[in-house]
C-alpha atoms as a printed R data frame, in Angstrom:
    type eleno elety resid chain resno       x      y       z
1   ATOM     1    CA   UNK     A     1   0.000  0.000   0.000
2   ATOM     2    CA   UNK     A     2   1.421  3.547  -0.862
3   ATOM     3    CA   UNK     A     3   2.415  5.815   1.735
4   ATOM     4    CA   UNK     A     4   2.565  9.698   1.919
5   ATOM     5    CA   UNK     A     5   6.443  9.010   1.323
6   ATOM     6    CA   UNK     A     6   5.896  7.364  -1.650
7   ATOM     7    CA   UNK     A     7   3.827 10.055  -2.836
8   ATOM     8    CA   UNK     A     8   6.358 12.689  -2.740
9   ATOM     9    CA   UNK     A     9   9.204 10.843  -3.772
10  ATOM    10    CA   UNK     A    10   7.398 10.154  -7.480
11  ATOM    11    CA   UNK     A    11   6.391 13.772  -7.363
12  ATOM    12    CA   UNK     A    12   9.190 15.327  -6.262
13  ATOM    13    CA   UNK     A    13   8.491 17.346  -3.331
14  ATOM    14    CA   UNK     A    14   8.341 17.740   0.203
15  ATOM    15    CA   UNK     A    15   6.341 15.863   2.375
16  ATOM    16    CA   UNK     A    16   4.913 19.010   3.966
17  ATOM    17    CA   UNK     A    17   3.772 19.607   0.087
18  ATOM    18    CA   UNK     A    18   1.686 16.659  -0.256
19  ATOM    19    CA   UNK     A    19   0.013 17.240   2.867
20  ATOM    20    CA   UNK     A    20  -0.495 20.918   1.603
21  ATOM    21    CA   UNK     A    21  -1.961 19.656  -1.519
22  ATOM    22    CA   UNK     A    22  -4.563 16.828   0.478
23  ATOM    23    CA   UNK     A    23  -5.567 19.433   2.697
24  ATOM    24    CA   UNK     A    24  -6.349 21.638   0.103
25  ATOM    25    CA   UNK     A    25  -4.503 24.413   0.860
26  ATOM    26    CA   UNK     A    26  -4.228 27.443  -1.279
27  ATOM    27    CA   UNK     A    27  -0.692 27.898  -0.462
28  ATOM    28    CA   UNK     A    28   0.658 25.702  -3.772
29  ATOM    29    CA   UNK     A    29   1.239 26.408  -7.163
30  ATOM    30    CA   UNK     A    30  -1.371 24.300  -9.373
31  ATOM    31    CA   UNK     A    31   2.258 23.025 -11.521
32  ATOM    32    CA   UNK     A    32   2.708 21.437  -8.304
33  ATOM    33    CA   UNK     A    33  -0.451 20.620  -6.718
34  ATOM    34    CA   UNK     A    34  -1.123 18.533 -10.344
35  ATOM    35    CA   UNK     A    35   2.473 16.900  -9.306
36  ATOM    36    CA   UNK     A    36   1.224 15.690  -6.278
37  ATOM    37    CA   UNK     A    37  -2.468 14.319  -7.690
38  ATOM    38    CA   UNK     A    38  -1.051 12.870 -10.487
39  ATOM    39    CA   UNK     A    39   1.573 10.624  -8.028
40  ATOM    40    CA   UNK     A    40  -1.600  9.932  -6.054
41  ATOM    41    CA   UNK     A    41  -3.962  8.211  -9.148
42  ATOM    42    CA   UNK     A    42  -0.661  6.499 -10.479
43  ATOM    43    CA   UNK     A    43   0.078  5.508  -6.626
44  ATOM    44    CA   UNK     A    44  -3.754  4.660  -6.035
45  ATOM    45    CA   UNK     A    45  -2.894  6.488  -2.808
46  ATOM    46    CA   UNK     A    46  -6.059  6.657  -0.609
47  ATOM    47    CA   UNK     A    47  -5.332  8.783   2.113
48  ATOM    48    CA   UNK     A    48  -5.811  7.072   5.724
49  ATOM    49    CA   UNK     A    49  -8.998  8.760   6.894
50  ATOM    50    CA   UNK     A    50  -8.655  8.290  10.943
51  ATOM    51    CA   UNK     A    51  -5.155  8.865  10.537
52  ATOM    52    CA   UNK     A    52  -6.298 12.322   9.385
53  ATOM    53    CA   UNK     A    53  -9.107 12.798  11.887
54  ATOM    54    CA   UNK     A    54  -6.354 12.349  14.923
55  ATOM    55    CA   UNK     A    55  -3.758 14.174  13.449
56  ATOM    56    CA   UNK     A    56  -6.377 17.330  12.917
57  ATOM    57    CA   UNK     A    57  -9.015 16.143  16.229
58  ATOM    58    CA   UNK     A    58 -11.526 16.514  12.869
59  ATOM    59    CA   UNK     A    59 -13.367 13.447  11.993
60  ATOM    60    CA   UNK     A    60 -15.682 16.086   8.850
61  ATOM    61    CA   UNK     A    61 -18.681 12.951   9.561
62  ATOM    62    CA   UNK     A    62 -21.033 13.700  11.707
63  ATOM    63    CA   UNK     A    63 -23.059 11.398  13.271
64  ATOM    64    CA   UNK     A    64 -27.367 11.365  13.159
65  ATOM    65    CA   UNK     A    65 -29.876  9.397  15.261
66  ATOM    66    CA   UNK     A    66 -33.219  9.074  14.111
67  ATOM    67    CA   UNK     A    67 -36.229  6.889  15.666
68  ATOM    68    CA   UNK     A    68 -36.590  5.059  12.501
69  ATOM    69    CA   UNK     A    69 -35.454  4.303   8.873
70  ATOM    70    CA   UNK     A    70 -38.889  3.779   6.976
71  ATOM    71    CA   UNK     A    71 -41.870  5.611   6.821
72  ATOM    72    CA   UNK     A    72 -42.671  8.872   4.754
73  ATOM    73    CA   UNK     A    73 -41.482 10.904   7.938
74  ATOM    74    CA   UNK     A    74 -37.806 10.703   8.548
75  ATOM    75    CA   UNK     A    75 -36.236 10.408   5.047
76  ATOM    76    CA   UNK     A    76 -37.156 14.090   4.073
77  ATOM    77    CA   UNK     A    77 -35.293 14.401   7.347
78  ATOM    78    CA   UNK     A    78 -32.123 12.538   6.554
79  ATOM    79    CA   UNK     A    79 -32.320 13.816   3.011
80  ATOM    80    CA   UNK     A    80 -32.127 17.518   4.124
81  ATOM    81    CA   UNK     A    81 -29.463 16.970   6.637
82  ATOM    82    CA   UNK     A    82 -27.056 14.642   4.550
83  ATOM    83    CA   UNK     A    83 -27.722 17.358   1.565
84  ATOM    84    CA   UNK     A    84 -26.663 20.142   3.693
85  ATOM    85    CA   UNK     A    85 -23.311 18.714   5.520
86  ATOM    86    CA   UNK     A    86 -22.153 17.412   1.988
87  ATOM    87    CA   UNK     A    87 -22.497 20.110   0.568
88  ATOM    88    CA   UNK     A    88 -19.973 21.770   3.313
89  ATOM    89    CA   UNK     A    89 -17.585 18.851   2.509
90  ATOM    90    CA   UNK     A    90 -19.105 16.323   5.428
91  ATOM    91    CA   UNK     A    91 -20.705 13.439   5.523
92  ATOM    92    CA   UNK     A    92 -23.149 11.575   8.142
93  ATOM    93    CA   UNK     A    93 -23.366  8.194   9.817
94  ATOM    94    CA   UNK     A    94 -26.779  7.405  10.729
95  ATOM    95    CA   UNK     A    95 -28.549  5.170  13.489
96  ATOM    96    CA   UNK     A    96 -31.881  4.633  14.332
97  ATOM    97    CA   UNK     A    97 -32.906  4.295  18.160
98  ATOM    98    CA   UNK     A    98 -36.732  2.717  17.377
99  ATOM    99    CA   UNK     A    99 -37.791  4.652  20.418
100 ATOM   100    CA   UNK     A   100 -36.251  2.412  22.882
101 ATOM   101    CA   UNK     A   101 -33.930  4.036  25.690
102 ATOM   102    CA   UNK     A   102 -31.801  1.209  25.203
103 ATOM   103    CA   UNK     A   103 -30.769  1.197  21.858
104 ATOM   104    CA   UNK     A   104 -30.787  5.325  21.515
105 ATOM   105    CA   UNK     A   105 -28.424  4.965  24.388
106 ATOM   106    CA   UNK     A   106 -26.734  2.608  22.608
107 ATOM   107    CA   UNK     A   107 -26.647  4.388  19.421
108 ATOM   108    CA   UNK     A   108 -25.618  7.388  21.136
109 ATOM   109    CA   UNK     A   109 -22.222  5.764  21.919
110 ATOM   110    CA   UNK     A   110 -21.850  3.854  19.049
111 ATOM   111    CA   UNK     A   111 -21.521  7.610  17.246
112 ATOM   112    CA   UNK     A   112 -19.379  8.931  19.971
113 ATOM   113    CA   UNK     A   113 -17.358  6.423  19.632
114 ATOM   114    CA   UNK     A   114 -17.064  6.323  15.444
115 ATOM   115    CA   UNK     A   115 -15.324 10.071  16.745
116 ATOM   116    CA   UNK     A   116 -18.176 12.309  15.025
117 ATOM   117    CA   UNK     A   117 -17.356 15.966  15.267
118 ATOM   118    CA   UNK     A   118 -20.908 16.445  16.049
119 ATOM   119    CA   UNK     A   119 -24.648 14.510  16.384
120 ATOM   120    CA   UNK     A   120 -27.916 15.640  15.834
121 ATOM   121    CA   UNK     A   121 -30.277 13.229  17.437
122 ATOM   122    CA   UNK     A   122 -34.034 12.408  17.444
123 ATOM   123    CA   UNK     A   123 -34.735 10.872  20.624
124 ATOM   124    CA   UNK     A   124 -38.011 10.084  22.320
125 ATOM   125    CA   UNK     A   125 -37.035  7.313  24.803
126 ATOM   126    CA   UNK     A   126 -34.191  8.856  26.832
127 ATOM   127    CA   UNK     A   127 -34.388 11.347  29.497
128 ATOM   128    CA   UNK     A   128 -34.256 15.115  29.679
129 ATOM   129    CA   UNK     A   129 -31.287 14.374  32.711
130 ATOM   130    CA   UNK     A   130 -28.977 12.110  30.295
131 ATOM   131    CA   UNK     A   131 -29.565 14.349  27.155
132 ATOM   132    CA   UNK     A   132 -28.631 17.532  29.845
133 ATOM   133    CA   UNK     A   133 -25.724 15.329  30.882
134 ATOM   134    CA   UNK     A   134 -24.584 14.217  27.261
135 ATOM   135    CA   UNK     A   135 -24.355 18.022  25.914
136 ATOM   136    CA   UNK     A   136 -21.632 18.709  28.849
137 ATOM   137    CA   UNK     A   137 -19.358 16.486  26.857
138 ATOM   138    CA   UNK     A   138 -17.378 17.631  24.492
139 ATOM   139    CA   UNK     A   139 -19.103 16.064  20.950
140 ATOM   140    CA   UNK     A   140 -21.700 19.105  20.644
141 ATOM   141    CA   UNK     A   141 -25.397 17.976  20.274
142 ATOM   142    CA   UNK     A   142 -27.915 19.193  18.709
143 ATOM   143    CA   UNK     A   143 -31.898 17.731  19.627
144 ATOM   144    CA   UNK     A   144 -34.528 17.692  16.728
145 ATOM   145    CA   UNK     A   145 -38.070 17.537  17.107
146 ATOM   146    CA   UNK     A   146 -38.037 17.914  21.199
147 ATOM   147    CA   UNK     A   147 -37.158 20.735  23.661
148 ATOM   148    CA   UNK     A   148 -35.571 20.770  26.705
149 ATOM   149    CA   UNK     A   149 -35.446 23.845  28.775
150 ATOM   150    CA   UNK     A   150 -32.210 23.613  30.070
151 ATOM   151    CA   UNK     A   151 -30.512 22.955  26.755
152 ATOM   152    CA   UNK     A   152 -33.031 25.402  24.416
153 ATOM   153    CA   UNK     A   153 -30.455 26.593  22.687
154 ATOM   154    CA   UNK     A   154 -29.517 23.152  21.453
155 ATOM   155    CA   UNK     A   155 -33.228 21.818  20.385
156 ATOM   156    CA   UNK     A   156 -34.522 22.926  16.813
157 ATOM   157    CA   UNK     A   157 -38.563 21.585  17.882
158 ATOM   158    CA   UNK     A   158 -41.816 22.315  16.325
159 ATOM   159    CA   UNK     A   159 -44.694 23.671  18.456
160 ATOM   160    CA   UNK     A   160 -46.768 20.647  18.503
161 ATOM   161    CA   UNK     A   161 -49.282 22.005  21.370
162 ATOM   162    CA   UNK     A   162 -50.317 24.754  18.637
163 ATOM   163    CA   UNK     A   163 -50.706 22.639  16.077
164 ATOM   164    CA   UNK     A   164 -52.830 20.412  18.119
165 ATOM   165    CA   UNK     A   165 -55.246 23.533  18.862
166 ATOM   166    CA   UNK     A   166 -55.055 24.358  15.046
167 ATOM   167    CA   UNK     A   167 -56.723 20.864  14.101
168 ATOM   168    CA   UNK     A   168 -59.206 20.932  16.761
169 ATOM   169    CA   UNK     A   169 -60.129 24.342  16.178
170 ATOM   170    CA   UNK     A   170 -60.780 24.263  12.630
171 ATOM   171    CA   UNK     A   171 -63.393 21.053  13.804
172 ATOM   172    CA   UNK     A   172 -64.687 23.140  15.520
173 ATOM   173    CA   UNK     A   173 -65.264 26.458  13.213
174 ATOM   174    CA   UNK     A   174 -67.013 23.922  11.063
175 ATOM   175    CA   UNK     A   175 -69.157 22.937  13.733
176 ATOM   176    CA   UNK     A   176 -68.557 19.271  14.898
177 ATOM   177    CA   UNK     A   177 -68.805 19.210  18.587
178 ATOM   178    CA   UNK     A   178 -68.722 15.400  19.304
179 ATOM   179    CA   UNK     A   179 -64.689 14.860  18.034
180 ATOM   180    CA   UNK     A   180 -63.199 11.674  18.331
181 ATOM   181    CA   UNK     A   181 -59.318 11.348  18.845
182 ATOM   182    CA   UNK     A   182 -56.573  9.196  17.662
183 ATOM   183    CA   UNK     A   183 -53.384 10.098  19.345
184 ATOM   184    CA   UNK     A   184 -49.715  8.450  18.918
185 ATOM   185    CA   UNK     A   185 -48.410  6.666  21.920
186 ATOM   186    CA   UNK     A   186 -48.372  8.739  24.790
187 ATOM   187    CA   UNK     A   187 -44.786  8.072  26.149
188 ATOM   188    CA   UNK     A   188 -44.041 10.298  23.377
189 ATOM   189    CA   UNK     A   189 -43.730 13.898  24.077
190 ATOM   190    CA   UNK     A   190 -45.157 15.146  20.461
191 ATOM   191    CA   UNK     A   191 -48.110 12.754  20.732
192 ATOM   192    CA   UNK     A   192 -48.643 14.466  24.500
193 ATOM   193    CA   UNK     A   193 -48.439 18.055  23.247
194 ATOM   194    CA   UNK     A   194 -50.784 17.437  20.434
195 ATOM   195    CA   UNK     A   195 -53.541 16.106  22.782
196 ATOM   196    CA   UNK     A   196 -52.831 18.969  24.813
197 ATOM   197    CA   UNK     A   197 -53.786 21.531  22.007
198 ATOM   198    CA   UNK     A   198 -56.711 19.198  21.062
199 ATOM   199    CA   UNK     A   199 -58.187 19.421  24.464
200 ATOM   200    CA   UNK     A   200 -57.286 23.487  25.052
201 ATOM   201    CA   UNK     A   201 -59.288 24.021  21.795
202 ATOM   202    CA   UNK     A   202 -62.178 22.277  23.256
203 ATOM   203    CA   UNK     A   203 -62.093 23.894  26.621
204 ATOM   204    CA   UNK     A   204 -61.963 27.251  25.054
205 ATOM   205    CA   UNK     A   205 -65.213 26.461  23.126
206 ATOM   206    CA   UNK     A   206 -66.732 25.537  26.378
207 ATOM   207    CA   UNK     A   207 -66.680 21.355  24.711
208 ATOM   208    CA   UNK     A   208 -66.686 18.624  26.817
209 ATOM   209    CA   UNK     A   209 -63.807 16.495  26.205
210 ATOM   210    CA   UNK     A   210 -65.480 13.217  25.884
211 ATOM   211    CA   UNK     A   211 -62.596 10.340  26.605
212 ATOM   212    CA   UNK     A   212 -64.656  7.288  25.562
213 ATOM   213    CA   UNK     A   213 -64.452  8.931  22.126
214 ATOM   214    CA   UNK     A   214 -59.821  8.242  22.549
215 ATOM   215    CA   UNK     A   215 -58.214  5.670  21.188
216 ATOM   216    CA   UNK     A   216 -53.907  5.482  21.742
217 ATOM   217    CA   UNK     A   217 -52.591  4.405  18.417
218 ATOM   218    CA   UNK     A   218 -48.731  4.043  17.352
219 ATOM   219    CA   UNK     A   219 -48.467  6.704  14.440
220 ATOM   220    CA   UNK     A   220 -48.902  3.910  12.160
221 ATOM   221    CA   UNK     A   221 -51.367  3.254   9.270
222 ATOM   222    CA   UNK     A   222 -52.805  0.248  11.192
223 ATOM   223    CA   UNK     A   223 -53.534  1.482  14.275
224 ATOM   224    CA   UNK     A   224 -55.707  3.800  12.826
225 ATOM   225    CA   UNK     A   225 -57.291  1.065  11.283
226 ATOM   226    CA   UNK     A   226 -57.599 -0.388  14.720
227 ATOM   227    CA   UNK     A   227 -58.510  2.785  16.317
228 ATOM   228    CA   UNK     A   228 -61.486  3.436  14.108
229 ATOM   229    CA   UNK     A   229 -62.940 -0.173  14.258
230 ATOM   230    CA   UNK     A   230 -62.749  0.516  17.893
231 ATOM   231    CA   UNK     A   231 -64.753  3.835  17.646
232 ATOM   232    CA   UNK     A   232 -66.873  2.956  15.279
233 ATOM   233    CA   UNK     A   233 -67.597  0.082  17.444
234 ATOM   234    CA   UNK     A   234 -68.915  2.036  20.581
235 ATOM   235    CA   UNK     A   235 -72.022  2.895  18.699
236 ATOM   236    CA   UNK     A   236 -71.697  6.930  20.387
237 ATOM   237    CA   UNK     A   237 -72.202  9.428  18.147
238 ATOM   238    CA   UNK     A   238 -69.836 11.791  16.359
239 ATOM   239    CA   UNK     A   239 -69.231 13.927  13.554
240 ATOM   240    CA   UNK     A   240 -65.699 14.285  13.371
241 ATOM   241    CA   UNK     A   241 -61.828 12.637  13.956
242 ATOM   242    CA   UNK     A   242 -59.008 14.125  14.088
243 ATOM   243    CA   UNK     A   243 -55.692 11.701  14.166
244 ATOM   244    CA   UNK     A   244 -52.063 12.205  15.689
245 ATOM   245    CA   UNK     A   245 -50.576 11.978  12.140
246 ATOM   246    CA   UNK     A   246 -51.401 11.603   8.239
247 ATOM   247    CA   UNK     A   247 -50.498  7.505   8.241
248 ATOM   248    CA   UNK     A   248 -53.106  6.959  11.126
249 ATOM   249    CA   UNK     A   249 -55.950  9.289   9.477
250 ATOM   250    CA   UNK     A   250 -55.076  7.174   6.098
251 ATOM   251    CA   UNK     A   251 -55.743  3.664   8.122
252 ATOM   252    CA   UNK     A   252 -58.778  4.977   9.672
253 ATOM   253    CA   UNK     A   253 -60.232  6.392   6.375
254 ATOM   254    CA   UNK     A   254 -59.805  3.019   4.687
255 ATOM   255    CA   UNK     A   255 -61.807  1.524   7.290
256 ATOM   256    CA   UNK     A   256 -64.191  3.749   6.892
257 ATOM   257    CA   UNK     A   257 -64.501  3.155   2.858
258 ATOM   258    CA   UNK     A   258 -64.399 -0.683   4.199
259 ATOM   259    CA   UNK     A   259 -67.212 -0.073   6.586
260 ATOM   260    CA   UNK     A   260 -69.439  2.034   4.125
261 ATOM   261    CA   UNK     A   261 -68.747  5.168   5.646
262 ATOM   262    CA   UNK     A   262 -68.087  7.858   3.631
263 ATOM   263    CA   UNK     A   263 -65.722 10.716   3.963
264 ATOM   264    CA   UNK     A   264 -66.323 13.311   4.512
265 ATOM   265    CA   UNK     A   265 -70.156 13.415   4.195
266 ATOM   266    CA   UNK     A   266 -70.440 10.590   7.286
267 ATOM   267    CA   UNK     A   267 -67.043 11.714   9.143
268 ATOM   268    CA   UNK     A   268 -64.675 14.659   8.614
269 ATOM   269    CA   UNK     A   269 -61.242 13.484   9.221
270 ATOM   270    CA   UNK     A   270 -57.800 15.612   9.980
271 ATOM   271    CA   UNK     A   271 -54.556 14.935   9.600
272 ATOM   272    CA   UNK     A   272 -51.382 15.817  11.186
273 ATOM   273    CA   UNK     A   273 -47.924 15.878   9.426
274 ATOM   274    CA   UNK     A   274 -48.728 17.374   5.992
275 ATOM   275    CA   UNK     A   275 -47.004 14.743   4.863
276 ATOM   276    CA   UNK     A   276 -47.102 14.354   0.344
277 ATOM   277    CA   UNK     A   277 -49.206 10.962   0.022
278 ATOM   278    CA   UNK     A   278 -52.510 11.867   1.478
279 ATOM   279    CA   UNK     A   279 -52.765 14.690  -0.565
280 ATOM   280    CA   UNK     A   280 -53.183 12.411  -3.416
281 ATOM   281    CA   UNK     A   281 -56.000 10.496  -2.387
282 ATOM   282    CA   UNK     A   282 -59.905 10.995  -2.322
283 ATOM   283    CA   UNK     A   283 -60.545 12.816  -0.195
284 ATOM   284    CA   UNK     A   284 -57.564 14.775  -0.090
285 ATOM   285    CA   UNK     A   285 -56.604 15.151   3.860
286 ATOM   286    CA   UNK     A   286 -56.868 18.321   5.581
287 ATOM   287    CA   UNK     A   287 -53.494 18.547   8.096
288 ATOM   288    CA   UNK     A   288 -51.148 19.913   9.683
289 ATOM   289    CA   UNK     A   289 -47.700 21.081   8.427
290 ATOM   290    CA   UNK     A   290 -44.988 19.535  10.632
291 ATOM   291    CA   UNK     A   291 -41.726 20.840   8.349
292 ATOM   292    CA   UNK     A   292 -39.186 17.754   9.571
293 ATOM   293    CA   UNK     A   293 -37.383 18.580   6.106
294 ATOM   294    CA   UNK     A   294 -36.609 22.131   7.187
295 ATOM   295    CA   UNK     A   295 -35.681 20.991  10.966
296 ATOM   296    CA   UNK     A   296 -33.341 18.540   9.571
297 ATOM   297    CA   UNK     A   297 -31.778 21.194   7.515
298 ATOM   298    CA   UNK     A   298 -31.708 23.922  10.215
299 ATOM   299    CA   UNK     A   299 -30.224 21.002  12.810
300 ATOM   300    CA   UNK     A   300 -27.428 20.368  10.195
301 ATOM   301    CA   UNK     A   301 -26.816 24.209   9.644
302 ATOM   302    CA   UNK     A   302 -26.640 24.405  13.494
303 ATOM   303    CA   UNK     A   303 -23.709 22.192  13.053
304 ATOM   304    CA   UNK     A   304 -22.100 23.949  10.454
305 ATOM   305    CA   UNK     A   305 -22.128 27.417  12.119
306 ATOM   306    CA   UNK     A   306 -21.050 25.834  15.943
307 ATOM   307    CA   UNK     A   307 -19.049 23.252  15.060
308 ATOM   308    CA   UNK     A   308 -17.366 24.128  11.720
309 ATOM   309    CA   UNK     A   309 -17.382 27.972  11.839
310 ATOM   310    CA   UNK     A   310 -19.772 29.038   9.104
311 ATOM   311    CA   UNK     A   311 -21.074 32.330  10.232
312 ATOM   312    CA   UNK     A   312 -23.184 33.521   7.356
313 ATOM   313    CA   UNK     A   313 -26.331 31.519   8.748
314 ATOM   314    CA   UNK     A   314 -29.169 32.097  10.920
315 ATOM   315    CA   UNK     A   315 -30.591 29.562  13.568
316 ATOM   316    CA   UNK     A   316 -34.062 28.753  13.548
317 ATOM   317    CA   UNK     A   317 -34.906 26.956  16.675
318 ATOM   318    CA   UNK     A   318 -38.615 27.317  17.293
319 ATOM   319    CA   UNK     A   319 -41.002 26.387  13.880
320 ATOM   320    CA   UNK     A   320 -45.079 26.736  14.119
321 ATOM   321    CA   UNK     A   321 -47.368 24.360  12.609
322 ATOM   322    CA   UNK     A   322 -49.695 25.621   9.890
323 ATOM   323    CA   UNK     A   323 -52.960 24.608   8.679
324 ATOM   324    CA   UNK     A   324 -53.833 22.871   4.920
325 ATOM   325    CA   UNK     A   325 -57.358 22.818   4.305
326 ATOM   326    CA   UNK     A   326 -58.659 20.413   1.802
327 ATOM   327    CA   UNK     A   327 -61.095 18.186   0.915
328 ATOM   328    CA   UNK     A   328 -61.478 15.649   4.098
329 ATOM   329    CA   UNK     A   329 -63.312 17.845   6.825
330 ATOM   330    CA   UNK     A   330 -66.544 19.970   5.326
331 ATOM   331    CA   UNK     A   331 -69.137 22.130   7.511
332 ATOM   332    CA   UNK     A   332 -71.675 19.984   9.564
333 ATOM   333    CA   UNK     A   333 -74.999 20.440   8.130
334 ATOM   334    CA   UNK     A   334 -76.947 21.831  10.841
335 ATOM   335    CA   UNK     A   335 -74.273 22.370  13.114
């Protein structure tokens, strides 16, 4: 295997050239910088990577836990960080956690320990103490899609207690008062905050909250198949469900199509996530925007500006939900 030596003995120069010329370092003519890349091809010298990352204590990876790989959700995430560090020259090493303290522990220190110069992390099972704990080291962190006082200026989050109160609250202009809910599983803070803006809405409107009209689903399409075969079930009446996320409110509207109830004339249904493929179905699903693509591009530009010293960007920490009315949730008839 060619060395660095080797290198500058075909080309002709000094070693402290060659390691000019990999480092990219304006300081060389280009007669000899082409010196030095052409001994490299006819070499096949690959420069040792960690050899580099201890000489400079700079690893350019950086490493990115997520919750999951599949689903619509996280890939416009990983797309929009990956896209953003390699365009700054870095790339990203990426681990999923599935929600389980455990294994984002675990994944944590698997990262740590591949010597990323920085992680951005979506976490959901861990603590607010060990995520306090883990930015006192010296890998910087960055959280996505959660918020933790103590560290705020480390969390890029989305305001999912607004958007809650958004979805309920347009139900409600439109005059459904008897609202059945399908939330994501409750050890999650996100699922939490949106039930929290679901029941402010009602309270404001002077609703009763009615909880035999809940069901806890998982965020995926099939428990909101479950969780409207249980509702529909319970033989109570209402006009109106609004679901933790678009891949529940897509299960639960193809039971209803199943069940010959139809939608939106029997039930108005809302969404949550704005994510692209229920806008392309009949009916096409009112939501919520929840803009994981532009957190997972501010979260990587965090990076850039703390850890690799561009300056010319601004932070974004705090993003709020918007509405997108369409064709899924229509006025009650006389509501």
């Amino acid at each position: 295997m060619a060395t660095i030596y080797d290198v500058s003995v075909l080309a002709g120069v000094s070693l402290a050239t060659v390691s000019r010329v990999m480092n990219k370092n304006t300081n060389v003519s280009e007669k000899t910088k082409q010196k030095v890349l052409d001994a490299m091809t006819q070499l096949d010298y690959r420069p040792n990577a960690i050899a580099q990352s201890l000489a400079s204590n700079c690893s350019n990876s950086v490493g990115v836990l997520v919750s999951q790989l599949d689903g619509p959700f996280y890939g416009p995430m990983m797309t929009e960080i990956e896209d953003a560090l390699r365009d700054a020259g870095k790339h990203v090493i990426i681990a999923a956690g599935k929600s389980n303290e455990s294994l984002e522990k675990d994944a944590v220190q698997f990262l740590l320990d591949r010597g990323c110069d920085a992680l951005i992390i979506d976490v959901e099972a861990v603590s607010d103490d060990y995520l306090i704990d883990l930015c006192k080291r010296s890998t910087p962190i960055v959280l996505i899609n959660r918020y933790v006082a103590a560290i705020r200026e480390r969390c890029i989050y989305l305001d999912n207690e607004l958007g809650g109160y958004l979805a309920t609250q347009h139900m409600l202009s439109l005059g459904h008062k008897h609202i059945a809910y399908i939330s994501g599983p409750l050890f999650k803070l996100d699922a939490r905050q949106r039930l929290m803006g679901h029941k402010k809405a009602l309270t404001e409107s002077a609703i009763p909250y009615e909880s035999e009209l809940f069901y806890e689903g998982t965020f995926k399409e099939s428990s909101g198949c479950d969780g409207m075969r249980h509702l529909l079930s319970l033989q109570r009446p209402f006009t109106a469900v609004i679901c933790a996320n678009d891949q529940m409110a897509s299960g639960a509207i193809s039971t209803c199509l199943e069940q010959g109830v139809k939608v939106p004339e029997d039930l108005s249904f809302m969404g949550y996530d704005n994510i692209p493929f229920p806008q392309y179905i009949s009916p096409k699903l009112t939501s919520v925007s929840n803009p994981i693509h532009e957190m997972g591009k501010m979260a990587a530009l965090w990076v850039l500006k703390h850890v690799y010293n561009k300056t010319d960007v601004e932070i974004i920490s705090r993003f709020t939900p918007s509405l997108f009315v369409r064709d899924s949730a229509i006025k009650l008839v006389n509501s």
